[in-house]
Amino acid sequence: MISEAVVGALQGFVPQENIRLMEPMAGHTTFRIGGPADCFLQLENEEQLKKVRRYLGLAGVPFFVLGNGSNLLVNDSGYPGVILQIGQKMSGIAVEGTRIAAKAGTSLVQAARAALTYGLTGLEFASGIPGTVGGGVVMNAGAYGGEMSQVVEQVRVVNREGEVMELDNDTMEFGYRTSAIKGGGFTVTEVTFLLEPGDRNEIKARMEDLADRRRSKQPLEYPSAGSTFKRPEGNFAGKLIMEAGLGGFQIGGARVSDKHCGFIVNAENATAQDVKSVIDAVRIRVKEKFHVELEPEIIFLGW
């Protein structure tokens, strides 16, 4: 449990109405699953983040930075630390020429729509990704042949000491579903995208085509965290899972989607343990049948 002294200190950095104790995380993840976080902070600006990060580091209090919770499975027992939410209260977009500066809490959908409005191409792939700009940069989010590494020019971050840094594309060390932010102790506050002029009608048509493809191929009617596993080299996780005969495989309320076997969905009030059990069973079966080690793409918090 977070001590009263820690909560009192945090109240000196963040408005009291933005601090919640024992906050159920099911309301903050796209899986709609998760026990309570000891302390949940909604941050409003970079200055608050700097002060809170510096304090938590000095006090040795564990914390996790949350965006839209679209790639996250929180334990049923919750998280014994502080959740720092960078969401709507830290969102906003500014456009200058072919550059879009988006605060970290801005949704990727909003960023893609802004690009459309200003006739800028390059972000169409992000128009259906249910995450934030900050979270998307951390994991180098991508879809349908596009990814963040292709359009990010600069990333503004706060480091472990509460200091602001600017990282360019090369410094970000983008890789498949990873970046220098992962494990680097950085928290993203703003991202600058460098795009290209395009035809609005063509950009809109591309976004609508991708939306149609998502609706037809992905189980959007169920809560999930998107693709559960990273793409194994030379193959596709969903294809291997399907060929292993696991389409529709279910434990408790968690199920391998029949529509897209790369998705594990919350079909019937699943618990986090249900999802974890399905993930474990899928990994074992695929390894036994194809000698391929599937690596989860989602983050396990509180396990």
CSV table of C-alpha atoms in Angstrom, one decimal:
chain,number,residue,atom,x,y,z
A,1,MET,CA,0.0,0.0,0.0
A,2,ILE,CA,1.1,3.6,-0.7
A,3,SER,CA,1.7,5.4,2.6
A,4,GLU,CA,-0.1,8.5,3.6
A,5,ALA,CA,3.2,10.4,3.5
A,6,VAL,CA,3.6,9.6,-0.2
A,7,VAL,CA,0.0,10.6,-1.0
A,8,GLY,CA,0.5,13.8,1.0
A,9,ALA,CA,3.6,14.6,-1.0
A,10,LEU,CA,1.9,13.9,-4.3
A,11,GLN,CA,-0.9,16.3,-3.4
A,12,GLY,CA,1.8,19.0,-3.4
A,13,PHE,CA,2.4,18.3,-7.1
A,14,VAL,CA,-1.0,17.3,-8.5
A,15,PRO,CA,-4.5,18.7,-7.8
A,16,GLN,CA,-6.2,16.5,-5.2
A,17,GLU,CA,-9.1,15.8,-7.6
A,18,ASN,CA,-6.6,14.1,-10.0
A,19,ILE,CA,-5.5,11.6,-7.3
A,20,ARG,CA,-7.4,8.4,-6.7
A,21,LEU,CA,-6.6,5.7,-4.3
A,22,MET,CA,-7.4,2.0,-5.0
A,23,GLU,CA,-8.5,2.8,-8.5
A,24,PRO,CA,-9.9,-0.2,-10.5
A,25,MET,CA,-7.7,-0.6,-13.6
A,26,ALA,CA,-10.5,-2.3,-15.6
A,27,GLY,CA,-11.8,1.1,-16.5
A,28,HIS,CA,-8.4,2.2,-17.9
A,29,THR,CA,-7.4,-0.7,-20.2
A,30,THR,CA,-8.9,-1.8,-23.5
A,31,PHE,CA,-9.1,-5.4,-22.1
A,32,ARG,CA,-11.5,-4.0,-19.5
A,33,ILE,CA,-9.7,-6.1,-17.0
A,34,GLY,CA,-7.5,-5.3,-13.9
A,35,GLY,CA,-7.5,-4.9,-10.2
A,36,PRO,CA,-7.0,-1.7,-8.3
A,37,ALA,CA,-3.9,0.5,-8.4
A,38,ASP,CA,-2.8,1.7,-5.0
A,39,CYS,CA,-2.6,5.3,-6.4
A,40,PHE,CA,-3.7,6.7,-9.7
A,41,LEU,CA,-2.6,10.1,-10.9
A,42,GLN,CA,-4.0,12.0,-13.9
A,43,LEU,CA,-1.2,14.4,-15.0
A,44,GLU,CA,-2.1,17.7,-16.6
A,45,ASN,CA,1.3,19.0,-17.9
A,46,GLU,CA,5.0,18.4,-18.2
A,47,GLU,CA,5.9,20.3,-15.1
A,48,GLN,CA,3.7,18.0,-12.9
A,49,LEU,CA,5.4,15.0,-14.5
A,50,LYS,CA,8.8,16.3,-13.8
A,51,LYS,CA,8.1,16.9,-10.1
A,52,VAL,CA,6.3,13.6,-9.6
A,53,ARG,CA,9.0,11.6,-11.4
A,54,ARG,CA,11.7,13.2,-9.4
A,55,TYR,CA,10.0,12.6,-6.1
A,56,LEU,CA,9.0,9.0,-6.9
A,57,GLY,CA,12.6,8.2,-7.9
A,58,LEU,CA,14.0,9.7,-4.7
A,59,ALA,CA,11.4,8.0,-2.6
A,60,GLY,CA,11.8,4.6,-4.3
A,61,VAL,CA,8.1,4.3,-5.0
A,62,PRO,CA,7.3,2.0,-8.0
A,63,PHE,CA,5.3,3.6,-10.8
A,64,PHE,CA,4.0,2.9,-14.3
A,65,VAL,CA,3.2,5.4,-17.0
A,66,LEU,CA,-0.2,4.7,-18.6
A,67,GLY,CA,-1.6,6.0,-21.9
A,68,ASN,CA,-4.8,4.5,-23.2
A,69,GLY,CA,-4.1,1.1,-21.7
A,70,SER,CA,-4.4,-0.5,-25.2
A,71,ASN,CA,-1.4,-2.9,-24.8
A,72,LEU,CA,-1.8,-3.8,-21.1
A,73,LEU,CA,-2.9,-6.7,-18.9
A,74,VAL,CA,-3.2,-5.7,-15.2
A,75,ASN,CA,-3.2,-8.5,-12.6
A,76,ASP,CA,-6.5,-9.2,-10.9
A,77,SER,CA,-4.8,-8.2,-7.6
A,78,GLY,CA,-4.0,-4.8,-9.0
A,79,TYR,CA,-0.8,-2.8,-9.0
A,80,PRO,CA,1.1,-2.0,-5.8
A,81,GLY,CA,2.4,1.4,-6.9
A,82,VAL,CA,1.5,4.7,-8.6
A,83,ILE,CA,0.0,4.9,-12.0
A,84,LEU,CA,0.9,8.0,-13.9
A,85,GLN,CA,-1.8,8.6,-16.6
A,86,ILE,CA,-0.8,10.7,-19.5
A,87,GLY,CA,-4.2,11.0,-21.3
A,88,GLN,CA,-6.7,13.6,-22.3
A,89,LYS,CA,-5.4,16.1,-19.8
A,90,MET,CA,-2.1,16.0,-21.6
A,91,SER,CA,-3.3,16.1,-25.2
A,92,GLY,CA,-3.2,18.6,-27.9
A,93,ILE,CA,-2.0,19.1,-31.5
A,94,ALA,CA,-0.2,22.0,-33.3
A,95,VAL,CA,0.5,21.9,-37.1
A,96,GLU,CA,3.2,23.9,-38.8
A,97,GLY,CA,3.9,23.2,-42.5
A,98,THR,CA,4.4,19.4,-42.8
A,99,ARG,CA,5.1,18.9,-39.1
A,100,ILE,CA,2.5,17.9,-36.5
A,101,ALA,CA,3.5,18.3,-32.8
A,102,ALA,CA,1.3,16.2,-30.7
A,103,LYS,CA,1.3,16.0,-26.9
A,104,ALA,CA,1.8,12.4,-25.6
A,105,GLY,CA,-1.8,12.0,-24.3
A,106,THR,CA,-3.2,12.7,-27.8
A,107,SER,CA,-4.8,9.6,-29.4
A,108,LEU,CA,-3.2,8.3,-32.5
A,109,VAL,CA,-6.7,8.5,-34.1
A,110,GLN,CA,-6.8,12.3,-33.4
A,111,ALA,CA,-3.3,12.7,-34.8
A,112,ALA,CA,-4.2,10.8,-38.0
A,113,ARG,CA,-7.3,12.9,-38.4
A,114,ALA,CA,-5.4,16.1,-38.0
A,115,ALA,CA,-3.0,15.0,-40.7
A,116,LEU,CA,-6.0,14.4,-43.0
A,117,THR,CA,-7.4,17.8,-42.2
A,118,TYR,CA,-4.2,19.5,-43.2
A,119,GLY,CA,-3.6,17.3,-46.3
A,120,LEU,CA,-0.6,15.5,-44.8
A,121,THR,CA,0.2,11.9,-45.7
A,122,GLY,CA,2.1,9.3,-43.7
A,123,LEU,CA,-0.1,8.7,-40.6
A,124,GLU,CA,-2.9,6.8,-42.3
A,125,PHE,CA,-1.7,3.5,-40.8
A,126,ALA,CA,-2.3,5.0,-37.3
A,127,SER,CA,-6.0,5.9,-37.9
A,128,GLY,CA,-7.3,2.8,-36.3
A,129,ILE,CA,-4.7,2.1,-33.6
A,130,PRO,CA,-6.4,2.6,-30.2
A,131,GLY,CA,-3.5,4.0,-28.3
A,132,THR,CA,-1.9,7.4,-27.5
A,133,VAL,CA,0.9,9.1,-29.3
A,134,GLY,CA,3.2,8.6,-26.4
A,135,GLY,CA,2.4,4.9,-26.1
A,136,GLY,CA,2.7,4.5,-29.8
A,137,VAL,CA,6.2,5.9,-29.9
A,138,VAL,CA,7.4,3.8,-26.9
A,139,MET,CA,6.5,0.5,-28.7
A,140,ASN,CA,7.0,1.8,-32.3
A,141,ALA,CA,3.3,1.0,-33.0
A,142,GLY,CA,2.5,0.0,-36.6
A,143,ALA,CA,-0.1,-1.5,-38.9
A,144,TYR,CA,-0.5,-2.3,-42.5
A,145,GLY,CA,3.0,-1.6,-43.5
A,146,GLY,CA,3.4,1.7,-41.6
A,147,GLU,CA,5.0,2.4,-38.2
A,148,MET,CA,6.0,5.2,-36.0
A,149,SER,CA,9.7,5.1,-36.9
A,150,GLN,CA,8.8,6.2,-40.5
A,151,VAL,CA,7.2,9.5,-39.4
A,152,VAL,CA,8.7,10.5,-36.1
A,153,GLU,CA,11.1,13.4,-36.3
A,154,GLN,CA,11.6,14.3,-32.6
A,155,VAL,CA,10.5,13.0,-29.2
A,156,ARG,CA,10.4,15.2,-26.1
A,157,VAL,CA,10.9,13.2,-22.9
A,158,VAL,CA,11.4,13.5,-19.1
A,159,ASN,CA,14.2,11.3,-17.8
A,160,ARG,CA,14.7,9.6,-14.4
A,161,GLU,CA,16.0,12.8,-12.8
A,162,GLY,CA,12.9,14.8,-13.9
A,163,GLU,CA,14.9,16.6,-16.7
A,164,VAL,CA,13.6,17.3,-20.2
A,165,MET,CA,15.4,15.9,-23.2
A,166,GLU,CA,14.9,15.9,-26.9
A,167,LEU,CA,15.5,12.7,-28.9
A,168,ASP,CA,15.7,12.6,-32.6
A,169,ASN,CA,14.7,9.6,-34.8
A,170,ASP,CA,18.2,8.0,-34.8
A,171,THR,CA,18.5,8.4,-31.0
A,172,MET,CA,15.2,6.6,-30.6
A,173,GLU,CA,16.7,3.3,-31.7
A,174,PHE,CA,13.4,2.2,-33.2
A,175,GLY,CA,13.0,-1.6,-33.7
A,176,TYR,CA,10.1,-4.0,-34.1
A,177,ARG,CA,7.7,-3.0,-31.4
A,178,THR,CA,10.4,-1.3,-29.4
A,179,SER,CA,12.4,1.9,-29.0
A,180,ALA,CA,15.0,3.5,-26.7
A,181,ILE,CA,12.2,4.6,-24.4
A,182,LYS,CA,11.6,1.0,-23.4
A,183,GLY,CA,13.8,0.4,-20.4
A,184,GLY,CA,15.5,3.8,-20.8
A,185,GLY,CA,13.7,5.4,-17.9
A,186,PHE,CA,12.1,8.1,-20.2
A,187,THR,CA,8.5,9.3,-20.2
A,188,VAL,CA,7.3,10.8,-23.5
A,189,THR,CA,5.6,14.3,-23.3
A,190,GLU,CA,5.4,15.3,-27.0
A,191,VAL,CA,6.1,13.9,-30.4
A,192,THR,CA,6.8,15.8,-33.6
A,193,PHE,CA,5.8,14.0,-36.8
A,194,LEU,CA,7.4,14.9,-40.1
A,195,LEU,CA,4.9,14.1,-42.9
A,196,GLU,CA,4.5,14.9,-46.6
A,197,PRO,CA,1.9,16.9,-48.5
A,198,GLY,CA,-0.8,14.7,-50.0
A,199,ASP,CA,-4.2,14.7,-51.6
A,200,ARG,CA,-7.0,14.8,-49.0
A,201,ASN,CA,-9.3,12.6,-51.0
A,202,GLU,CA,-6.5,9.9,-51.4
A,203,ILE,CA,-5.6,10.1,-47.7
A,204,LYS,CA,-9.3,9.8,-46.6
A,205,ALA,CA,-9.8,6.8,-49.0
A,206,ARG,CA,-6.7,5.1,-47.6
A,207,MET,CA,-8.0,5.6,-44.0
A,208,GLU,CA,-11.4,4.3,-44.9
A,209,ASP,CA,-9.9,1.2,-46.6
A,210,LEU,CA,-7.9,0.4,-43.6
A,211,ALA,CA,-10.9,0.9,-41.3
A,212,ASP,CA,-12.9,-1.6,-43.5
A,213,ARG,CA,-10.1,-4.1,-43.4
A,214,ARG,CA,-10.0,-3.8,-39.6
A,215,ARG,CA,-13.7,-4.3,-39.2
A,216,SER,CA,-13.7,-7.3,-41.5
A,217,LYS,CA,-10.7,-9.1,-40.0
A,218,GLN,CA,-10.4,-8.1,-36.4
A,219,PRO,CA,-12.8,-8.9,-33.5
A,220,LEU,CA,-13.5,-5.3,-32.7
A,221,GLU,CA,-16.8,-6.3,-31.0
A,222,TYR,CA,-14.9,-7.7,-28.0
A,223,PRO,CA,-12.5,-5.9,-25.5
A,224,SER,CA,-8.9,-6.9,-26.3
A,225,ALA,CA,-5.4,-5.5,-26.4
A,226,GLY,CA,-5.1,-5.9,-30.1
A,227,SER,CA,-2.5,-8.3,-31.4
A,228,THR,CA,-1.4,-10.5,-28.5
A,229,PHE,CA,1.9,-11.7,-29.8
A,230,LYS,CA,4.8,-10.2,-31.8
A,231,ARG,CA,5.2,-11.4,-35.3
A,232,PRO,CA,7.7,-14.3,-35.3
A,233,GLU,CA,10.4,-14.1,-37.9
A,234,GLY,CA,9.2,-15.4,-41.3
A,235,ASN,CA,5.7,-16.1,-40.1
A,236,PHE,CA,2.5,-14.8,-38.5
A,237,ALA,CA,1.4,-15.5,-35.0
A,238,GLY,CA,-2.3,-15.7,-35.9
A,239,LYS,CA,-1.6,-18.2,-38.7
A,240,LEU,CA,0.4,-20.5,-36.4
A,241,ILE,CA,-2.2,-20.3,-33.7
A,242,MET,CA,-5.0,-21.2,-36.2
A,243,GLU,CA,-3.0,-24.0,-37.7
A,244,ALA,CA,-2.4,-25.4,-34.2
A,245,GLY,CA,-6.2,-25.7,-34.0
A,246,LEU,CA,-6.6,-23.1,-31.3
A,247,GLY,CA,-9.3,-20.9,-32.9
A,248,GLY,CA,-12.0,-20.4,-30.3
A,249,PHE,CA,-9.9,-22.0,-27.6
A,250,GLN,CA,-11.2,-20.6,-24.3
A,251,ILE,CA,-10.3,-20.6,-20.6
A,252,GLY,CA,-12.8,-18.9,-18.3
A,253,GLY,CA,-14.0,-15.8,-20.1
A,254,ALA,CA,-10.9,-15.4,-22.3
A,255,ARG,CA,-10.9,-16.7,-25.8
A,256,VAL,CA,-8.7,-17.0,-28.9
A,257,SER,CA,-10.7,-15.1,-31.5
A,258,ASP,CA,-12.2,-17.2,-34.3
A,259,LYS,CA,-12.1,-14.1,-36.5
A,260,HIS,CA,-8.4,-13.5,-36.0
A,261,CYS,CA,-6.4,-16.0,-34.0
A,262,GLY,CA,-3.8,-13.4,-33.2
A,263,PHE,CA,-6.2,-11.8,-30.9
A,264,ILE,CA,-7.2,-13.0,-27.4
A,265,VAL,CA,-10.4,-11.4,-26.4
A,266,ASN,CA,-12.4,-10.7,-23.2
A,267,ALA,CA,-15.4,-12.7,-24.4
A,268,GLU,CA,-17.3,-13.3,-21.1
A,269,ASN,CA,-16.2,-11.1,-18.2
A,270,ALA,CA,-12.7,-12.6,-18.3
A,271,THR,CA,-10.2,-12.2,-15.4
A,272,ALA,CA,-6.6,-11.3,-16.0
A,273,GLN,CA,-5.7,-14.9,-15.0
A,274,ASP,CA,-8.0,-16.2,-17.7
A,275,VAL,CA,-6.2,-14.2,-20.3
A,276,LYS,CA,-2.8,-15.2,-18.9
A,277,SER,CA,-3.8,-18.9,-18.9
A,278,VAL,CA,-4.9,-18.7,-22.6
A,279,ILE,CA,-1.6,-17.0,-23.5
A,280,ASP,CA,0.4,-19.6,-21.8
A,281,ALA,CA,-1.5,-22.5,-23.3
A,282,VAL,CA,-1.2,-21.0,-26.8
A,283,ARG,CA,2.5,-20.5,-26.4
A,284,ILE,CA,3.0,-24.1,-25.3
A,285,ARG,CA,0.9,-25.6,-28.1
A,286,VAL,CA,2.6,-23.5,-30.9
A,287,LYS,CA,6.0,-24.4,-29.6
A,288,GLU,CA,5.2,-28.1,-29.4
A,289,LYS,CA,3.7,-28.1,-32.9
A,290,PHE,CA,6.0,-25.7,-34.8
A,291,HIS,CA,9.0,-25.2,-32.5
A,292,VAL,CA,8.3,-21.4,-32.6
A,293,GLU,CA,8.5,-19.4,-29.4
A,294,LEU,CA,5.7,-16.8,-29.5
A,295,GLU,CA,6.6,-13.6,-27.6
A,296,PRO,CA,3.7,-11.6,-26.1
A,297,GLU,CA,3.4,-8.1,-27.4
A,298,ILE,CA,1.3,-7.0,-24.4
A,299,ILE,CA,2.7,-5.7,-21.1
A,300,PHE,CA,1.9,-7.6,-17.9
A,301,LEU,CA,1.5,-5.2,-15.0
A,302,GLY,CA,1.4,-6.3,-11.3
A,303,TRP,CA,2.5,-10.0,-12.0
